[in-house]
Amino acid sequence: MKTKISPLQLEMIFFEKEKLEINPQNCTDDYKPTDNSVVFEIGFGKAIANSVDYKAIKFTLSVNKNKKNSPFKAELKGIALFSFLTEKQNSLNEEKIERMFIFNGSSMIFSFLRGYIFAKLGDLNPNCKILPTVNLLEVIKKALQEEQKKEK
């Protein structure tokens, strides 16, 4: 059975900052993904690129930023642009579209960034370059609270 395509599509990601520091001597066989310290922050908005309107998520991901003796440190900051497939968007109300953007978009971004870091770290032991999963609900709640503060 063919897998259905989501109405929400990740179109582009732009990095404003990309910093990776690898210290393979700090990678041991007993290192676990949860040994990595992760800070993931997002913000929701809109953007225009090539005369097209997009929904946008600004993101900052820091890994092991202040941690000594870690196998790597990473800082990624940028923006991800999303679109909705027109034919599928027409069948969704505005609330469903917004919820899909907020929850699925946030998940797409974190998943993309986890894979991006994994690939960029090359030959480093896989145990050391897997990021832990995070509670995206907390990240989203914080982002929405920040958005509400700005609106006041």
Coordinates of N, CA, C and O in Angstrom, one line a residue:
M1 N 0.8 -1.2 0.0 CA 0.0 0.0 0.0 C 0.9 1.2 0.0 O 1.8 1.3 0.8
K2 N 0.6 2.2 -0.9 CA 1.4 3.4 -1.0 C 1.1 4.3 0.2 O 0.0 4.5 0.7
T3 N 2.2 4.8 0.8 CA 2.1 5.7 1.9 C 1.6 7.1 1.5 O 2.1 7.6 0.5
K4 N 0.7 7.6 2.2 CA 0.1 8.9 1.9 C 1.1 10.0 2.2 O 1.8 10.0 3.2
I5 N 1.1 11.1 1.4 CA 2.0 12.2 1.6 C 1.2 13.2 2.5 O 0.1 13.5 2.3
S6 N 1.9 13.7 3.5 CA 1.3 14.7 4.4 C 1.1 16.0 3.7 O 1.8 16.4 2.8
P7 N 0.0 16.7 4.1 CA -0.3 18.0 3.5 C 0.8 19.0 3.8 O 1.1 20.0 3.1
L8 N 1.5 18.8 5.0 CA 2.6 19.7 5.4 C 3.9 19.3 4.9 O 4.3 18.1 5.1
Q9 N 4.6 20.1 4.1 CA 5.9 19.8 3.5 C 7.0 20.7 4.0 O 6.8 22.0 4.0
L10 N 8.1 20.2 4.4 CA 9.3 21.0 4.7 C 9.9 21.3 3.4 O 10.3 20.4 2.6
E11 N 10.0 22.6 3.1 CA 10.5 23.1 1.8 C 12.0 23.4 1.8 O 12.7 23.0 0.9
M12 N 12.4 24.2 2.8 CA 13.8 24.6 2.8 C 14.2 24.8 4.3 O 13.4 25.1 5.1
I13 N 15.5 24.7 4.5 CA 16.1 25.0 5.7 C 17.3 25.9 5.5 O 18.2 25.6 4.6
F14 N 17.4 27.0 6.2 CA 18.6 27.9 6.1 C 19.3 28.0 7.4 O 18.6 28.2 8.4
F15 N 20.6 27.9 7.4 CA 21.3 28.0 8.6 C 22.0 29.4 8.7 O 22.7 29.8 7.8
E16 N 21.7 30.0 9.8 CA 22.3 31.3 10.1 C 23.6 31.1 10.8 O 24.6 31.8 10.7
K17 N 23.7 30.0 11.6 CA 24.9 29.6 12.3 C 25.0 28.1 12.3 O 24.0 27.4 12.6
E18 N 26.2 27.6 12.0 CA 26.5 26.2 12.1 C 27.9 26.0 12.6 O 28.8 26.3 12.0
K19 N 27.9 25.4 13.8 CA 29.2 25.3 14.5 C 29.3 23.8 15.0 O 28.4 23.5 15.8
L20 N 30.3 23.1 14.6 CA 30.5 21.7 15.1 C 31.9 21.6 15.6 O 32.9 22.0 14.9
E21 N 32.1 21.0 16.7 CA 33.4 20.8 17.3 C 33.5 19.3 17.7 O 32.7 18.9 18.5
I22 N 34.4 18.6 17.1 CA 34.5 17.2 17.4 C 35.8 16.9 18.2 O 36.9 17.3 17.9
N23 N 35.5 16.1 19.3 CA 36.6 15.6 20.2 C 36.5 14.1 20.4 O 36.0 13.6 21.4
P24 N 37.0 13.4 19.3 CA 36.8 11.9 19.4 C 37.5 11.2 20.6 O 37.0 10.2 21.0
Q25 N 38.5 11.8 21.2 CA 39.1 11.2 22.3 C 38.2 11.1 23.5 O 38.4 10.3 24.4
N26 N 37.1 11.9 23.5 CA 36.1 11.9 24.6 C 35.0 10.9 24.3 O 34.0 10.8 25.1
C27 N 35.1 10.2 23.2 CA 34.0 9.2 22.9 C 34.4 7.8 23.4 O 35.4 7.2 22.9
T28 N 33.7 7.3 24.4 CA 34.0 6.0 24.9 C 32.9 5.0 24.5 O 31.8 5.4 24.1
D29 N 33.1 3.7 24.7 CA 32.2 2.7 24.3 C 30.9 2.7 25.1 O 29.8 2.3 24.7
D30 N 31.0 3.3 26.4 CA 29.8 3.3 27.2 C 29.1 4.6 27.2 O 28.1 4.8 27.9
Y31 N 29.4 5.5 26.2 CA 28.7 6.8 26.1 C 27.3 6.5 25.5 O 27.2 5.7 24.6
K32 N 26.3 7.2 26.1 CA 25.0 7.0 25.6 C 24.4 8.3 25.1 O 24.8 9.4 25.4
P33 N 23.4 8.2 24.2 CA 22.7 9.5 23.7 C 22.3 10.4 24.8 O 22.4 11.6 24.7
T34 N 21.8 9.8 25.9 CA 21.4 10.7 27.0 C 22.5 11.4 27.8 O 22.3 12.2 28.6
D35 N 23.7 11.0 27.5 CA 24.9 11.7 28.0 C 25.1 13.1 27.4 O 25.8 14.0 27.9
N36 N 24.4 13.3 26.2 CA 24.5 14.6 25.5 C 23.5 15.6 26.2 O 22.4 15.2 26.5
S37 N 24.0 16.8 26.3 CA 23.1 17.9 26.9 C 22.5 18.6 25.7 O 23.3 19.2 24.8
V38 N 21.2 18.7 25.6 CA 20.5 19.4 24.5 C 19.6 20.5 24.9 O 18.9 20.4 25.9
V39 N 19.7 21.6 24.2 CA 18.8 22.8 24.4 C 18.2 23.0 23.0 O 19.0 23.3 22.0
F40 N 16.9 22.9 22.8 CA 16.2 23.1 21.6 C 15.2 24.2 21.8 O 14.3 24.0 22.6
E41 N 15.3 25.3 21.0 CA 14.3 26.3 21.2 C 13.8 26.7 19.8 O 14.5 26.7 18.8
I42 N 12.4 27.0 19.7 CA 11.8 27.3 18.5 C 10.9 28.6 18.6 O 10.6 29.0 19.7
G43 N 10.5 29.1 17.5 CA 9.6 30.2 17.4 C 8.8 30.1 16.1 O 9.4 29.6 15.1
F44 N 7.5 30.4 16.1 CA 6.7 30.2 14.9 C 6.4 31.5 14.2 O 6.3 32.6 14.9
G45 N 6.3 31.5 12.9 CA 6.0 32.7 12.2 C 5.8 32.4 10.7 O 5.4 31.3 10.3
K46 N 6.0 33.5 9.9 CA 5.8 33.4 8.5 C 7.0 34.0 7.8 O 7.8 34.8 8.4
A47 N 7.3 33.6 6.6 CA 8.4 34.1 5.8 C 8.0 34.1 4.3 O 7.2 33.4 3.9
I48 N 8.7 34.9 3.6 CA 8.6 35.0 2.1 C 9.9 34.6 1.5 O 10.9 35.2 1.9
A49 N 9.9 33.7 0.6 CA 11.2 33.3 -0.2 C 10.8 33.1 -1.6 O 9.8 32.4 -1.9
N50 N 11.5 33.8 -2.5 CA 11.2 33.7 -3.9 C 9.7 34.0 -4.2 O 9.1 33.4 -5.0
S51 N 9.2 35.1 -3.6 CA 7.9 35.6 -3.8 C 6.8 34.6 -3.3 O 5.6 34.7 -3.8
V52 N 7.1 33.6 -2.5 CA 6.2 32.6 -2.0 C 6.0 32.7 -0.5 O 7.0 32.9 0.2
D53 N 4.8 32.7 0.0 CA 4.5 32.8 1.4 C 4.7 31.4 2.0 O 4.2 30.4 1.5
Y54 N 5.4 31.3 3.2 CA 5.6 30.1 3.9 C 5.3 30.3 5.3 O 5.4 31.4 5.9
K55 N 5.0 29.2 6.0 CA 5.0 29.1 7.4 C 6.4 28.9 7.8 O 7.1 28.1 7.1
A56 N 6.9 29.4 8.9 CA 8.3 29.3 9.3 C 8.5 28.9 10.7 O 7.7 29.3 11.6
I57 N 9.5 28.2 11.0 CA 9.9 27.9 12.4 C 11.4 28.3 12.5 O 12.2 27.8 11.7
K58 N 11.6 29.3 13.4 CA 13.0 29.6 13.7 C 13.5 28.6 14.8 O 12.7 28.3 15.7
F59 N 14.7 28.2 14.6 CA 15.2 27.2 15.6 C 16.6 27.5 16.1 O 17.4 28.1 15.4
T60 N 16.9 27.1 17.3 CA 18.3 27.1 17.8 C 18.5 25.7 18.5 O 17.6 25.3 19.3
L61 N 19.5 25.0 18.2 CA 19.8 23.8 18.8 C 21.3 23.8 19.3 O 22.2 24.1 18.5
S62 N 21.5 23.6 20.6 CA 22.8 23.6 21.2 C 23.0 22.2 21.8 O 22.1 21.7 22.5
V63 N 24.1 21.6 21.6 CA 24.4 20.3 22.1 C 25.8 20.4 22.8 O 26.7 20.8 22.3
N64 N 25.7 20.0 24.1 CA 27.0 20.0 24.9 C 27.7 21.3 25.0 O 28.9 21.4 25.1
K65 N 26.9 22.4 24.9 CA 27.5 23.8 24.8 C 28.5 24.1 26.0 O 29.6 24.6 25.7
N66 N 28.0 23.8 27.2 CA 28.9 24.1 28.3 C 29.4 22.9 29.0 O 29.9 22.9 30.2
K67 N 29.4 21.8 28.3 CA 29.8 20.5 28.9 C 31.3 20.3 28.5 O 31.7 20.4 27.4
K68 N 32.0 19.9 29.6 CA 33.5 19.6 29.4 C 33.6 18.1 29.0 O 32.8 17.3 29.4
N69 N 34.6 17.8 28.3 CA 34.9 16.4 27.9 C 33.8 15.7 27.2 O 33.6 14.5 27.4
S70 N 33.1 16.4 26.3 CA 32.1 15.7 25.5 C 32.7 15.4 24.1 O 33.7 16.0 23.7
P71 N 32.2 14.3 23.5 CA 32.7 13.9 22.2 C 32.5 15.0 21.1 O 33.3 15.0 20.1
F72 N 31.5 15.8 21.3 CA 31.3 16.9 20.3 C 30.5 18.0 20.9 O 29.8 17.8 21.9
K73 N 30.5 19.2 20.3 CA 29.7 20.3 20.6 C 29.1 20.8 19.3 O 29.7 20.8 18.3
A74 N 27.8 21.2 19.4 CA 27.2 21.7 18.2 C 26.3 22.9 18.5 O 25.6 22.9 19.6
E75 N 26.2 23.8 17.6 CA 25.3 25.0 17.7 C 24.8 25.2 16.3 O 25.5 25.4 15.3
L76 N 23.5 25.0 16.2 CA 22.8 25.3 14.9 C 21.7 26.3 15.1 O 20.9 26.1 16.1
K77 N 21.6 27.3 14.2 CA 20.6 28.3 14.3 C 20.1 28.6 12.9 O 20.9 28.7 12.0
G78 N 18.8 28.7 12.7 CA 18.3 28.9 11.4 C 16.8 29.0 11.3 O 16.1 29.2 12.3
I79 N 16.3 28.8 10.1 CA 14.9 28.9 9.9 C 14.5 27.8 8.9 O 15.2 27.5 7.9
A80 N 13.3 27.2 9.2 CA 12.8 26.2 8.3 C 11.5 26.7 7.7 O 10.7 27.3 8.4
L81 N 11.3 26.5 6.4 CA 10.1 27.0 5.7 C 9.2 25.8 5.3 O 9.7 24.8 4.8
F82 N 7.9 26.0 5.5 CA 6.9 24.9 5.3 C 5.8 25.4 4.4 O 5.5 26.6 4.4
S83 N 5.3 24.5 3.6 CA 4.1 24.8 2.8 C 3.1 23.7 3.0 O 3.4 22.6 3.5
F84 N 1.9 23.9 2.5 CA 0.8 22.9 2.6 C 0.5 22.6 1.1 O 0.4 23.6 0.3
L85 N 0.3 21.4 0.8 CA -0.1 21.0 -0.5 C -1.5 21.5 -0.7 O -2.4 21.3 0.0
T86 N -1.7 22.3 -1.7 CA -2.9 23.1 -2.0 C -4.2 22.2 -2.0 O -5.2 22.4 -1.3
E87 N -4.1 21.1 -2.7 CA -5.3 20.2 -2.9 C -5.7 19.6 -1.5 O -6.8 19.4 -1.2
K88 N -4.7 19.4 -0.6 CA -5.0 18.8 0.7 C -5.4 19.9 1.7 O -6.1 19.7 2.6
Q89 N -4.8 21.1 1.5 CA -5.1 22.2 2.4 C -6.6 22.6 2.4 O -7.1 22.9 3.4
N90 N -7.2 22.5 1.2 CA -8.6 22.8 1.1 C -9.5 22.0 1.9 O -10.6 22.4 2.2
S91 N -9.1 20.8 2.3 CA -9.9 19.9 3.1 C -9.7 20.1 4.6 O -10.4 19.4 5.4
L92 N -8.8 21.0 5.0 CA -8.5 21.2 6.4 C -9.0 22.6 6.8 O -8.8 23.5 6.0
N93 N -9.5 22.7 8.0 CA -9.8 24.0 8.5 C -8.6 24.7 9.1 O -7.5 24.0 9.3
E94 N -8.6 26.0 9.3 CA -7.4 26.8 9.7 C -6.8 26.2 11.0 O -5.6 26.2 11.2
E95 N -7.7 25.8 11.9 CA -7.2 25.3 13.2 C -6.3 24.0 13.0 O -5.3 23.9 13.6
K96 N -6.8 23.1 12.2 CA -6.1 21.9 11.9 C -4.8 22.2 11.2 O -3.8 21.5 11.5
I97 N -4.8 23.1 10.3 CA -3.6 23.5 9.6 C -2.6 24.0 10.6 O -1.4 23.6 10.5
E98 N -3.0 24.9 11.5 CA -2.1 25.5 12.5 C -1.5 24.4 13.4 O -0.3 24.4 13.7
R99 N -2.4 23.5 13.9 CA -1.9 22.5 14.8 C -0.9 21.6 14.1 O 0.1 21.2 14.7
M100 N -1.2 21.2 12.8 CA -0.3 20.4 12.1 C 1.0 21.0 11.9 O 2.1 20.4 12.1
F101 N 1.0 22.3 11.6 CA 2.2 23.1 11.4 C 3.0 23.1 12.7 O 4.2 22.8 12.7
I102 N 2.4 23.4 13.8 CA 3.1 23.6 15.1 C 3.7 22.2 15.5 O 4.9 22.1 15.9
F103 N 2.9 21.2 15.6 CA 3.3 19.9 16.1 C 4.2 19.1 15.1 O 5.3 18.6 15.5
N104 N 3.7 18.9 13.9 CA 4.4 18.1 13.0 C 5.7 18.8 12.5 O 6.7 18.2 12.3
G105 N 5.5 20.2 12.3 CA 6.7 20.9 11.9 C 7.8 20.9 12.9 O 9.0 20.7 12.5
S106 N 7.5 21.1 14.1 CA 8.5 21.0 15.2 C 9.2 19.7 15.2 O 10.4 19.6 15.4
S107 N 8.4 18.6 15.1 CA 9.0 17.3 15.1 C 9.9 17.0 13.9 O 10.9 16.5 14.0
M108 N 9.4 17.6 12.7 CA 10.3 17.4 11.5 C 11.6 18.1 11.7 O 12.6 17.6 11.3
I109 N 11.6 19.3 12.2 CA 12.8 20.1 12.4 C 13.8 19.3 13.3 O 15.0 19.2 13.0
F110 N 13.3 18.9 14.5 CA 14.2 18.3 15.4 C 14.8 17.0 14.8 O 15.9 16.7 14.9
S111 N 13.9 16.2 14.2 CA 14.4 15.0 13.5 C 15.4 15.3 12.4 O 16.4 14.6 12.3
F112 N 15.1 16.3 11.6 CA 16.1 16.7 10.6 C 17.4 17.1 11.2 O 18.5 16.6 10.8
L113 N 17.4 17.9 12.3 CA 18.7 18.3 12.9 C 19.4 17.2 13.6 O 20.7 17.1 13.5
R114 N 18.7 16.2 14.2 CA 19.4 15.0 14.7 C 20.1 14.3 13.6 O 21.3 13.9 13.8
G115 N 19.5 14.1 12.5 CA 20.1 13.4 11.4 C 21.3 14.1 10.8 O 22.3 13.6 10.4
Y116 N 21.1 15.5 10.7 CA 22.1 16.3 10.2 C 23.4 16.3 11.0 O 24.5 16.1 10.4
I117 N 23.2 16.4 12.3 CA 24.4 16.3 13.2 C 25.0 14.9 13.1 O 26.3 14.8 13.0
F118 N 24.2 13.9 13.1 CA 24.8 12.5 13.0 C 25.6 12.4 11.7 O 26.7 11.9 11.8
A119 N 25.1 12.9 10.6 CA 25.9 12.8 9.3 C 27.1 13.6 9.3 O 28.2 13.2 8.8
K120 N 27.0 14.8 9.9 CA 28.2 15.7 9.9 C 29.3 15.2 10.8 O 30.5 15.6 10.6
L121 N 29.0 14.4 11.8 CA 30.1 13.9 12.7 C 30.8 12.7 12.1 O 31.7 12.2 12.8
G122 N 30.5 12.3 10.9 CA 31.3 11.4 10.2 C 31.7 10.1 10.9 O 30.8 9.3 11.3
D123 N 33.0 9.8 11.1 CA 33.4 8.6 11.6 C 33.4 8.4 13.1 O 33.8 7.4 13.7
L124 N 32.9 9.4 13.8 CA 32.7 9.3 15.3 C 31.8 8.1 15.6 O 30.9 7.8 14.9
N125 N 32.2 7.4 16.7 CA 31.4 6.2 17.1 C 29.9 6.6 17.2 O 29.5 7.6 17.8
P126 N 29.1 5.8 16.6 CA 27.6 6.1 16.5 C 27.0 6.3 17.9 O 26.1 7.1 18.1
N127 N 27.5 5.6 18.9 CA 27.0 5.8 20.3 C 27.1 7.3 20.7 O 26.3 7.8 21.5
C128 N 28.1 7.9 20.3 CA 28.4 9.3 20.7 C 27.7 10.4 19.9 O 27.6 11.5 20.4
K129 N 27.2 10.1 18.8 CA 26.7 11.1 17.9 C 25.1 11.1 17.8 O 24.6 11.9 17.1
I130 N 24.5 10.2 18.5 CA 23.0 10.1 18.5 C 22.5 11.1 19.6 O 23.0 11.0 20.8
L131 N 21.7 12.0 19.2 CA 21.1 12.9 20.2 C 19.9 12.2 20.9 O 19.2 11.4 20.3
P132 N 19.7 12.5 22.2 CA 18.5 11.9 22.8 C 17.2 12.6 22.2 O 17.3 13.7 21.7
T133 N 16.1 11.8 22.4 CA 14.9 12.5 22.0 C 14.5 13.4 23.1 O 14.9 13.3 24.2
V134 N 13.7 14.5 22.7 CA 13.4 15.5 23.7 C 11.8 15.6 23.8 O 11.1 15.1 22.9
N135 N 11.4 16.2 24.9 CA 9.9 16.4 25.0 C 9.5 17.6 24.2 O 9.6 18.7 24.7
L136 N 9.1 17.4 23.0 CA 8.7 18.5 22.1 C 7.5 19.3 22.6 O 7.4 20.5 22.3
L137 N 6.7 18.6 23.4 CA 5.5 19.3 23.9 C 5.9 20.5 24.8 O 5.4 21.6 24.7
E138 N 6.9 20.3 25.6 CA 7.5 21.3 26.5 C 8.1 22.4 25.6 O 7.9 23.6 25.9
V139 N 8.8 22.1 24.6 CA 9.5 23.1 23.7 C 8.4 23.9 23.0 O 8.5 25.1 22.9
I140 N 7.3 23.2 22.6 CA 6.2 23.9 21.9 C 5.5 24.9 22.8 O 5.2 26.0 22.5
K141 N 5.2 24.4 24.0 CA 4.5 25.2 25.0 C 5.3 26.5 25.3 O 4.7 27.6 25.4
K142 N 6.6 26.3 25.5 CA 7.4 27.5 25.8 C 7.4 28.5 24.6 O 7.3 29.7 24.8
A143 N 7.5 28.0 23.4 CA 7.5 28.8 22.2 C 6.1 29.6 22.1 O 6.1 30.8 21.8
L144 N 5.0 28.9 22.4 CA 3.7 29.5 22.3 C 3.6 30.6 23.4 O 3.0 31.6 23.2
Q145 N 4.1 30.3 24.6 CA 4.1 31.3 25.7 C 4.9 32.5 25.3 O 4.4 33.6 25.6
E146 N 6.0 32.3 24.7 CA 6.8 33.5 24.3 C 6.1 34.3 23.2 O 6.2 35.5 23.2
E147 N 5.4 33.6 22.3 CA 4.6 34.3 21.3 C 3.5 35.1 21.9 O 3.3 36.2 21.5
Q148 N 2.8 34.6 22.9 CA 1.8 35.3 23.6 C 2.3 36.5 24.3 O 1.7 37.6 24.3
K149 N 3.5 36.4 24.9 CA 4.1 37.6 25.6 C 4.4 38.7 24.6 O 4.2 39.9 24.9
K150 N 4.8 38.4 23.4 CA 5.2 39.4 22.4 C 3.9 40.1 21.9 O 3.9 41.2 21.5
E151 N 2.8 39.3 21.8 CA 1.5 39.9 21.4 C 0.9 40.9 22.3 O 0.1 41.7 22.0
K152 N 1.3 40.8 23.6 CA 0.7 41.7 24.6 C 1.3 43.1 24.6 O 2.3 43.4 24.2

